[in-house]
Amino acid sequence: MTTNLKLAVIGLGYVGLPLAHAFSSKYSVVGFDISQWRVDELNSGTDRTLELSEEQVKESLENGMKFSNNLNDISDCNIYIVTVPTPIDNHKRPDLTPLIKASESIGKVLKKEDIVIYESTVYPGATEEDCVPVLEKVSGLKFNQDFYCGYSPERINPGDKEHTVTKILKVTSGSTPEIGRKVDVLYASVITAGTHLAPSIKVAEAAKVIENSQRDINIAFVNELSIIFNKLGIDTESVLEAAGTKWNFLPFRPGLVGGHCIGVDPYYLTHKAQEIGYNPEIILAGRRLNDGMGSYVGHQVIKLMIKKGITIAQSKILVLGITFKENCPDIRNSRVIDVIKELNEYGVQLEVYDPWADKDEVQKEYNVSLIDDINLSDYDALILAVAHDEFKDLNLRPNSQQVLFDIKSIVDKQYVDGCL
C-alpha cells in the first residue's frame, strides 16, 4: 500500500471515531460528519460517546486529523470509509437512507482510482446493488474501471475498553482481487489483531449480518427457557449454571435484546431473504420472541405487585437504567423502553434513573424524563434493567411491601421477587 494515502472517515459515531483515531497514527485522516455540533465537540477535544478519552481525541488532533462537515475538506482524499448507521424503520424494514446520502456526498468528490470502503451493516449485495449505482450516478464515473469499492464490516463493541477497534480481527474485501488485497493491507497496517480477506464483498456482508443474527437466536432460546422455567418455578440462572458445566454448552443469558446490532441486523438478512422469495422462519421467530421480552417483564412486575397486595393504579415504580447495555451511554434501540411502555398502560407513576444516559437524548428519543437522584424507599417496585456498576453498589434490599425485579440477575437472589 502506498504511503501517500489520505483517508476520509464518513460518520463519527461509535464506529467511525475510534477507526479514524486508529488510522490517524499512520495516515492523513479527515473525520467527516454532517452534524456541526459533533464536529465542534471533537474539535474541542471531547467525545460524548466515551469511545475515545480526551487524551485520545487530543492525540488524533496532534496527529493532524481534521474534523469537518465540509465536503471540500475531503475532496482530495483517495480512500473513503463509510461508517454511518443502518437502522430499521417502524415496520422493521432496513433504512438505507444514511448510507445512500453518504454515497451521494462521496459521489460529489469521487475521483479516478479512489476506493470507497463500507463498514455499515447491510444485507448481502447492498454495497454493489444499492450504493455503487449512487456513486456512479453522482460522480459520472464507472465502477471497477474508474473507482473501486471494498467492504470491511465494523466490529465495535460500545463501552468495551478491552476489545477496542485495533484488537478485534477485521474481515476485509474488495470489488476486485487486487482491490481486496489493497483494502486488506490498509486495515492490517493498524489492526493488531489481524485481518481476514474474504473472497468477495457479498461474502463479507453476509458474514457480518449472521454474526449478530446467530447471537440473537441463541438469546431468544434462553429467553424462552426463562419463560418456561418461570412457569415451573425454577430459577433460570441456576439451570444455566448447571448446564454450563458441560464443555460445549454456550454461555448465553436471557435479557432485553437492544442496541444497534443484535436487535437490528437480523432484519437486514430477513429482508433480503424475503426479497428473493424465502421466508426465514427461525430468524424471525427469534426476533419476535426477543422483541416481546420488554412487555413480558412489565407484565411480570405487575403480577408480583398484585400478589403483594399493592394497588397498581398510581403505584410508584422505579426503572434503573435505560441505556442498551451496562457502563455505556449508548441509548440506541434500547428495549428498556418496551418495559416502560407496558407499565404505563397500567396507570402507574413511573420514574427512570440512569447516571450514564444523556437526559436530552433520552427525552428526544423516547420522550422519557430522567430523574437526577433516587430514594429507593419511595417506590412500590424496583426494576433493575441495566447492570451499571453504580447499581451494583446500591443497597437493593426491598422491604416486604416492595417488589424487586432483576432483569440482569446481579442482585442476591434472597432479595429478588422476579428475574429472567
XYZ file of C-alpha atoms in Angstrom:
420
model
C 0.000 0.000 0.000
C 1.412 3.394 -0.921
C 2.121 5.900 1.821
C 0.565 8.881 0.040
C -2.909 7.956 1.152
C -5.424 10.401 2.549
C -8.424 8.867 4.259
C -11.879 10.254 4.886
C -13.971 8.518 7.546
C -17.631 9.354 6.954
C -19.659 9.279 10.165
C -18.058 9.944 13.537
C -20.159 7.852 15.890
C -19.313 4.789 17.954
C -17.724 3.100 14.914
C -16.201 5.893 12.867
C -14.398 7.866 15.550
C -12.290 5.024 17.015
C -11.461 3.884 13.481
C -10.409 7.385 12.419
C -8.262 7.654 15.531
C -6.551 4.342 14.745
C -5.795 5.329 11.146
C -4.562 8.792 12.177
C -1.498 7.179 13.737
C -0.214 6.258 10.266
C -2.147 8.247 7.670
C -3.552 11.659 6.931
C -7.205 11.456 8.024
C -10.255 13.678 7.822
C -13.167 12.773 10.074
C -16.372 13.848 8.335
C -19.795 14.152 9.949
C -22.904 16.053 8.840
C -23.543 17.168 12.436
C -21.997 20.549 13.211
C -22.242 20.019 16.983
C -20.442 16.688 16.668
C -17.625 18.277 14.684
C -17.391 21.188 17.138
C -17.374 18.800 20.102
C -14.496 16.754 18.684
C -12.510 19.795 17.663
C -12.835 20.986 21.266
C -11.282 17.706 22.390
C -14.235 15.811 23.861
C -16.262 12.756 22.822
C -19.671 12.308 24.435
C -19.877 8.654 23.348
C -16.859 7.994 25.610
C -15.360 5.674 22.996
C -12.282 7.913 23.000
C -10.805 9.613 26.048
C -9.946 13.305 25.942
C -6.306 12.254 25.602
C -7.112 10.131 22.540
C -9.129 12.885 20.866
C -6.243 15.256 21.531
C -3.846 12.653 20.141
C -5.872 12.455 16.920
C -5.730 16.229 16.530
C -1.995 16.224 17.224
C -1.596 13.559 14.529
C -3.081 16.064 12.097
C -6.610 14.655 11.885
C -9.216 17.201 10.919
C -12.868 17.035 11.925
C -15.198 18.650 9.417
C -18.687 18.742 7.891
C -17.461 20.482 4.749
C -17.198 18.312 1.614
C -14.343 20.447 0.332
C -12.200 19.100 3.153
C -12.462 15.531 1.837
C -12.266 16.329 -1.879
C -8.563 15.436 -2.044
C -8.914 12.116 -0.215
C -8.395 8.864 -2.117
C -9.833 6.398 0.426
C -13.394 6.943 1.708
C -14.592 4.785 4.613
C -18.324 4.875 5.366
C -19.352 4.218 8.976
C -22.885 5.643 9.114
C -25.823 3.979 10.931
C -28.028 1.424 9.175
C -31.219 1.354 11.259
C -34.629 -0.182 10.672
C -37.868 1.761 10.272
C -41.098 1.434 12.264
C -42.067 -1.575 10.133
C -38.782 -3.415 10.866
C -37.524 -2.773 7.337
C -33.933 -1.731 6.546
C -33.487 2.019 6.299
C -30.593 2.729 3.936
C -31.176 6.485 3.949
C -27.949 7.373 5.836
C -25.977 5.008 3.600
C -27.442 6.434 0.383
C -26.902 10.034 1.499
C -23.298 9.257 2.434
C -22.795 7.689 -1.008
C -24.269 10.801 -2.658
C -21.854 13.016 -0.727
C -18.860 10.884 -1.682
C -20.027 10.807 -5.295
C -19.671 14.590 -5.436
C -15.941 14.380 -4.700
C -15.101 10.928 -6.090
C -12.135 10.773 -8.487
C -10.480 8.164 -10.662
C -8.636 5.416 -8.746
C -10.407 6.276 -5.474
C -11.621 3.448 -3.226
C -14.842 3.596 -1.220
C -14.984 1.157 1.700
C -18.256 0.496 3.520
C -18.334 -0.657 7.152
C -22.045 -0.240 7.916
C -24.027 -3.449 8.471
C -26.130 -4.302 5.402
C -27.682 -7.318 3.694
C -25.618 -9.243 1.127
C -25.498 -7.283 -2.111
C -26.242 -3.823 -0.707
C -22.812 -2.352 -1.458
C -22.801 -3.250 -5.136
C -26.561 -3.132 -5.761
C -27.618 -0.089 -3.712
C -24.535 2.058 -3.058
C -22.456 1.666 -6.209
C -25.243 2.921 -8.565
C -25.452 6.087 -6.440
C -21.697 6.595 -6.619
C -21.761 6.105 -10.398
C -24.735 8.401 -10.958
C -23.432 11.302 -8.875
C -19.779 11.052 -9.911
C -20.247 10.123 -13.551
C -17.514 7.503 -13.097
C -17.603 3.792 -13.885
C -17.391 1.160 -11.134
C -14.344 -1.152 -11.279
C -12.988 0.926 -14.114
C -12.635 4.435 -12.699
C -13.224 3.778 -8.984
C -13.442 0.742 -6.714
C -15.165 -0.427 -3.557
C -14.456 -2.518 -0.506
C -16.409 -3.801 2.452
C -14.974 -4.316 5.930
C -17.754 -4.783 8.491
C -17.424 -2.937 11.788
C -16.984 -4.968 14.936
C -17.091 -2.210 17.521
C -18.486 -3.135 20.938
C -19.628 0.152 22.557
C -18.288 0.695 26.043
C -15.790 -2.181 25.794
C -12.347 -0.834 26.709
C -10.670 -4.219 26.268
C -11.847 -5.235 22.785
C -11.135 -1.953 21.035
C -11.039 -1.474 17.258
C -7.397 -2.452 16.749
C -7.738 -5.527 18.969
C -10.604 -7.148 17.053
C -9.796 -9.223 13.969
C -11.140 -7.469 10.874
C -12.850 -9.010 7.851
C -11.918 -7.255 4.602
C -12.935 -7.486 0.952
C -12.705 -5.647 -2.350
C -14.599 -5.310 -5.614
C -11.677 -6.936 -7.468
C -8.988 -9.311 -6.184
C -6.382 -6.547 -6.398
C -8.546 -4.057 -4.514
C -9.318 -6.724 -1.917
C -5.605 -7.097 -1.244
C -5.161 -3.313 -1.041
C -8.025 -2.969 1.421
C -6.638 -5.836 3.471
C -3.160 -4.290 3.623
C -4.657 -0.935 4.625
C -6.509 -2.391 7.608
C -3.700 -4.748 8.533
C -1.443 -1.717 8.984
C -3.432 -0.614 12.064
C -5.386 -3.703 13.218
C -3.003 -5.536 15.538
C -5.412 -8.480 15.910
C -5.034 -9.274 12.208
C -7.342 -9.416 9.195
C -9.284 -11.982 7.179
C -9.613 -11.289 3.453
C -12.978 -12.567 2.236
C -13.270 -13.700 -1.396
C -15.945 -11.119 -2.255
C -17.863 -8.155 -0.907
C -21.058 -10.224 -0.660
C -19.314 -12.843 1.472
C -18.066 -10.126 3.849
C -21.543 -8.565 4.016
C -23.123 -11.937 4.764
C -20.517 -12.759 7.409
C -21.302 -9.588 9.290
C -25.063 -9.903 9.224
C -25.038 -13.505 10.501
C -22.718 -12.728 13.439
C -25.430 -10.912 15.343
C -28.269 -12.996 13.913
C -26.637 -16.040 15.478
C -26.393 -14.315 18.872
C -29.997 -13.129 18.560
C -31.281 -16.668 18.029
C -29.251 -18.039 20.946
C -30.529 -15.315 23.282
C -34.088 -15.968 22.085
C -33.629 -19.613 23.083
C -32.582 -18.787 26.649
C -35.304 -16.112 26.869
C -37.844 -18.783 26.031
C -36.265 -21.075 28.605
C -36.624 -18.282 31.146
C -40.352 -18.011 30.458
C -40.803 -21.794 30.726
C -38.765 -22.124 33.919
C -40.588 -19.193 35.498
C -43.864 -21.050 34.980
C -42.281 -24.158 36.504
C -40.943 -22.246 39.497
C -37.326 -22.991 38.590
C -34.502 -20.435 38.769
C -33.182 -19.965 35.217
C -29.732 -18.767 36.283
C -29.225 -21.888 38.378
C -30.251 -24.075 35.441
C -27.828 -22.317 33.093
C -25.002 -22.595 35.621
C -25.598 -26.314 35.943
C -25.846 -26.855 32.180
C -22.747 -24.712 31.710
C -20.610 -27.344 33.394
C -20.632 -29.223 30.092
C -17.653 -28.181 27.971
C -19.614 -27.291 24.831
C -22.645 -25.576 26.371
C -22.905 -21.998 25.047
C -22.923 -19.355 27.836
C -25.854 -17.163 26.738
C -28.101 -15.424 29.267
C -31.695 -14.138 28.987
C -32.404 -10.425 28.734
C -33.663 -7.485 26.711
C -32.109 -7.532 23.242
C -31.480 -3.996 22.022
C -28.645 -1.881 20.735
C -27.518 -1.044 17.246
C -26.592 -4.605 16.231
C -28.289 -7.682 17.683
C -31.786 -6.210 17.672
C -31.400 -4.736 14.174
C -29.070 -6.800 11.980
C -31.317 -9.887 11.659
C -33.975 -7.757 9.961
C -31.482 -6.914 7.200
C -30.933 -10.591 6.499
C -34.630 -11.489 6.666
C -35.462 -8.583 4.349
C -33.098 -9.886 1.700
C -34.318 -13.459 2.164
C -37.942 -12.404 1.676
C -36.937 -10.325 -1.331
C -35.691 -13.484 -3.057
C -38.799 -15.447 -2.060
C -37.700 -17.277 1.091
C -39.403 -16.868 4.462
C -36.755 -17.238 7.212
C -38.744 -18.900 9.982
C -36.125 -19.409 12.713
C -34.605 -15.933 12.481
C -37.990 -14.187 12.562
C -39.251 -16.399 15.381
C -36.227 -15.406 17.452
C -36.843 -11.760 16.684
C -40.494 -11.961 17.700
C -39.627 -13.598 20.992
C -36.859 -11.138 21.843
C -38.952 -8.148 20.810
C -41.646 -9.310 23.226
C -39.452 -9.596 26.320
C -39.980 -5.992 27.463
C -43.719 -6.476 27.537
C -43.240 -9.794 29.343
C -41.112 -8.138 32.050
C -43.676 -5.372 32.571
C -46.482 -7.898 32.917
C -44.474 -9.994 35.389
C -43.788 -6.954 37.577
C -47.493 -6.122 37.744
C -48.342 -9.734 38.703
C -45.767 -9.669 41.506
C -47.142 -6.368 42.801
C -50.688 -7.756 42.843
C -49.500 -10.807 44.805
C -48.121 -8.455 47.477
C -51.405 -6.587 47.656
C -50.075 -3.397 46.073
C -52.702 -1.205 44.428
C -51.495 -0.833 40.846
C -53.188 2.442 39.884
C -50.916 5.342 40.943
C -48.313 2.995 42.413
C -44.731 4.226 42.076
C -42.214 2.196 40.070
C -38.530 2.959 39.539
C -36.667 1.700 36.471
C -32.907 1.588 36.972
C -31.201 2.101 33.609
C -32.261 2.946 30.065
C -29.067 2.538 28.027
C -28.956 -0.598 25.905
C -26.033 -2.051 27.866
C -24.086 -1.519 31.063
C -21.480 1.192 31.670
C -22.131 2.826 28.313
C -24.098 5.988 27.335
C -25.485 4.410 24.150
C -29.314 4.502 24.162
C -29.832 3.371 20.561
C -32.639 0.821 20.244
C -32.761 0.253 23.995
C -35.538 -2.219 24.706
C -35.964 -0.919 28.253
C -38.468 1.407 26.600
C -40.694 -1.630 25.965
C -40.841 -2.289 29.713
C -41.691 1.358 30.313
C -44.447 1.375 27.700
C -46.008 -1.788 29.102
C -46.068 -0.412 32.652
C -47.502 2.924 31.529
C -50.533 1.009 30.253
C -51.429 0.255 33.890
C -51.530 3.884 35.002
C -48.548 3.700 37.337
C -46.286 6.577 38.315
C -43.061 5.642 36.564
C -39.624 7.172 37.103
C -36.392 6.308 35.310
C -32.870 6.823 36.625
C -29.667 6.333 34.647
C -26.387 8.091 35.532
C -24.850 7.091 32.191
C -27.525 8.356 29.792
C -27.777 11.893 28.435
C -31.064 13.397 29.652
C -31.667 15.430 26.491
C -31.019 12.448 24.212
C -33.397 10.240 26.201
C -36.088 12.913 26.149
C -35.714 13.379 22.405
C -35.505 9.696 21.507
C -38.023 8.166 23.924
C -39.963 11.086 25.440
C -38.784 9.949 28.862
C -37.584 12.382 31.534
C -34.740 11.011 33.630
C -34.657 11.892 37.325
C -31.490 13.202 38.996
C -31.481 11.214 42.233
C -33.379 8.420 43.941
C -34.639 7.268 47.311
C -35.343 3.556 46.973
C -37.842 3.542 49.810
C -40.169 5.838 47.829
C -41.213 3.120 45.400
C -43.600 0.190 45.353
C -41.494 -1.648 42.762
C -37.892 -1.510 41.592
C -36.756 -2.811 38.207
C -33.035 -3.279 37.649
C -32.905 -3.031 33.858
C -29.211 -2.302 33.186
C -26.199 -3.641 35.090
C -24.316 -0.371 35.546
C -21.573 -0.583 38.169
C -23.318 2.212 40.055
C -26.381 -0.003 40.529
C -24.298 -2.855 41.925
C -23.310 -0.504 44.763
C -26.931 0.302 45.666
C -28.444 -1.328 48.711
C -31.092 -3.196 46.733
C -32.827 -4.907 49.630
C -36.528 -4.086 49.290
C -38.888 -4.285 52.235
C -41.759 -6.734 52.379
C -44.093 -4.216 50.736
C -41.830 -3.656 47.713
C -41.179 -5.690 44.559
C -37.704 -6.048 43.072
C -37.412 -7.422 39.546
C -33.825 -8.054 38.465
C -33.593 -8.321 34.680
C -29.799 -8.684 34.770
C -29.594 -11.222 37.646
C -26.930 -9.339 39.600
C -28.710 -8.941 42.953
C -28.556 -11.580 45.692
C -31.472 -13.916 44.974
C -32.817 -13.678 48.538
C -33.834 -10.062 47.895
C -35.329 -10.608 44.423
C -39.003 -11.205 43.709
C -38.590 -11.862 39.995
C -35.910 -12.161 37.335
C -35.312 -13.502 33.842
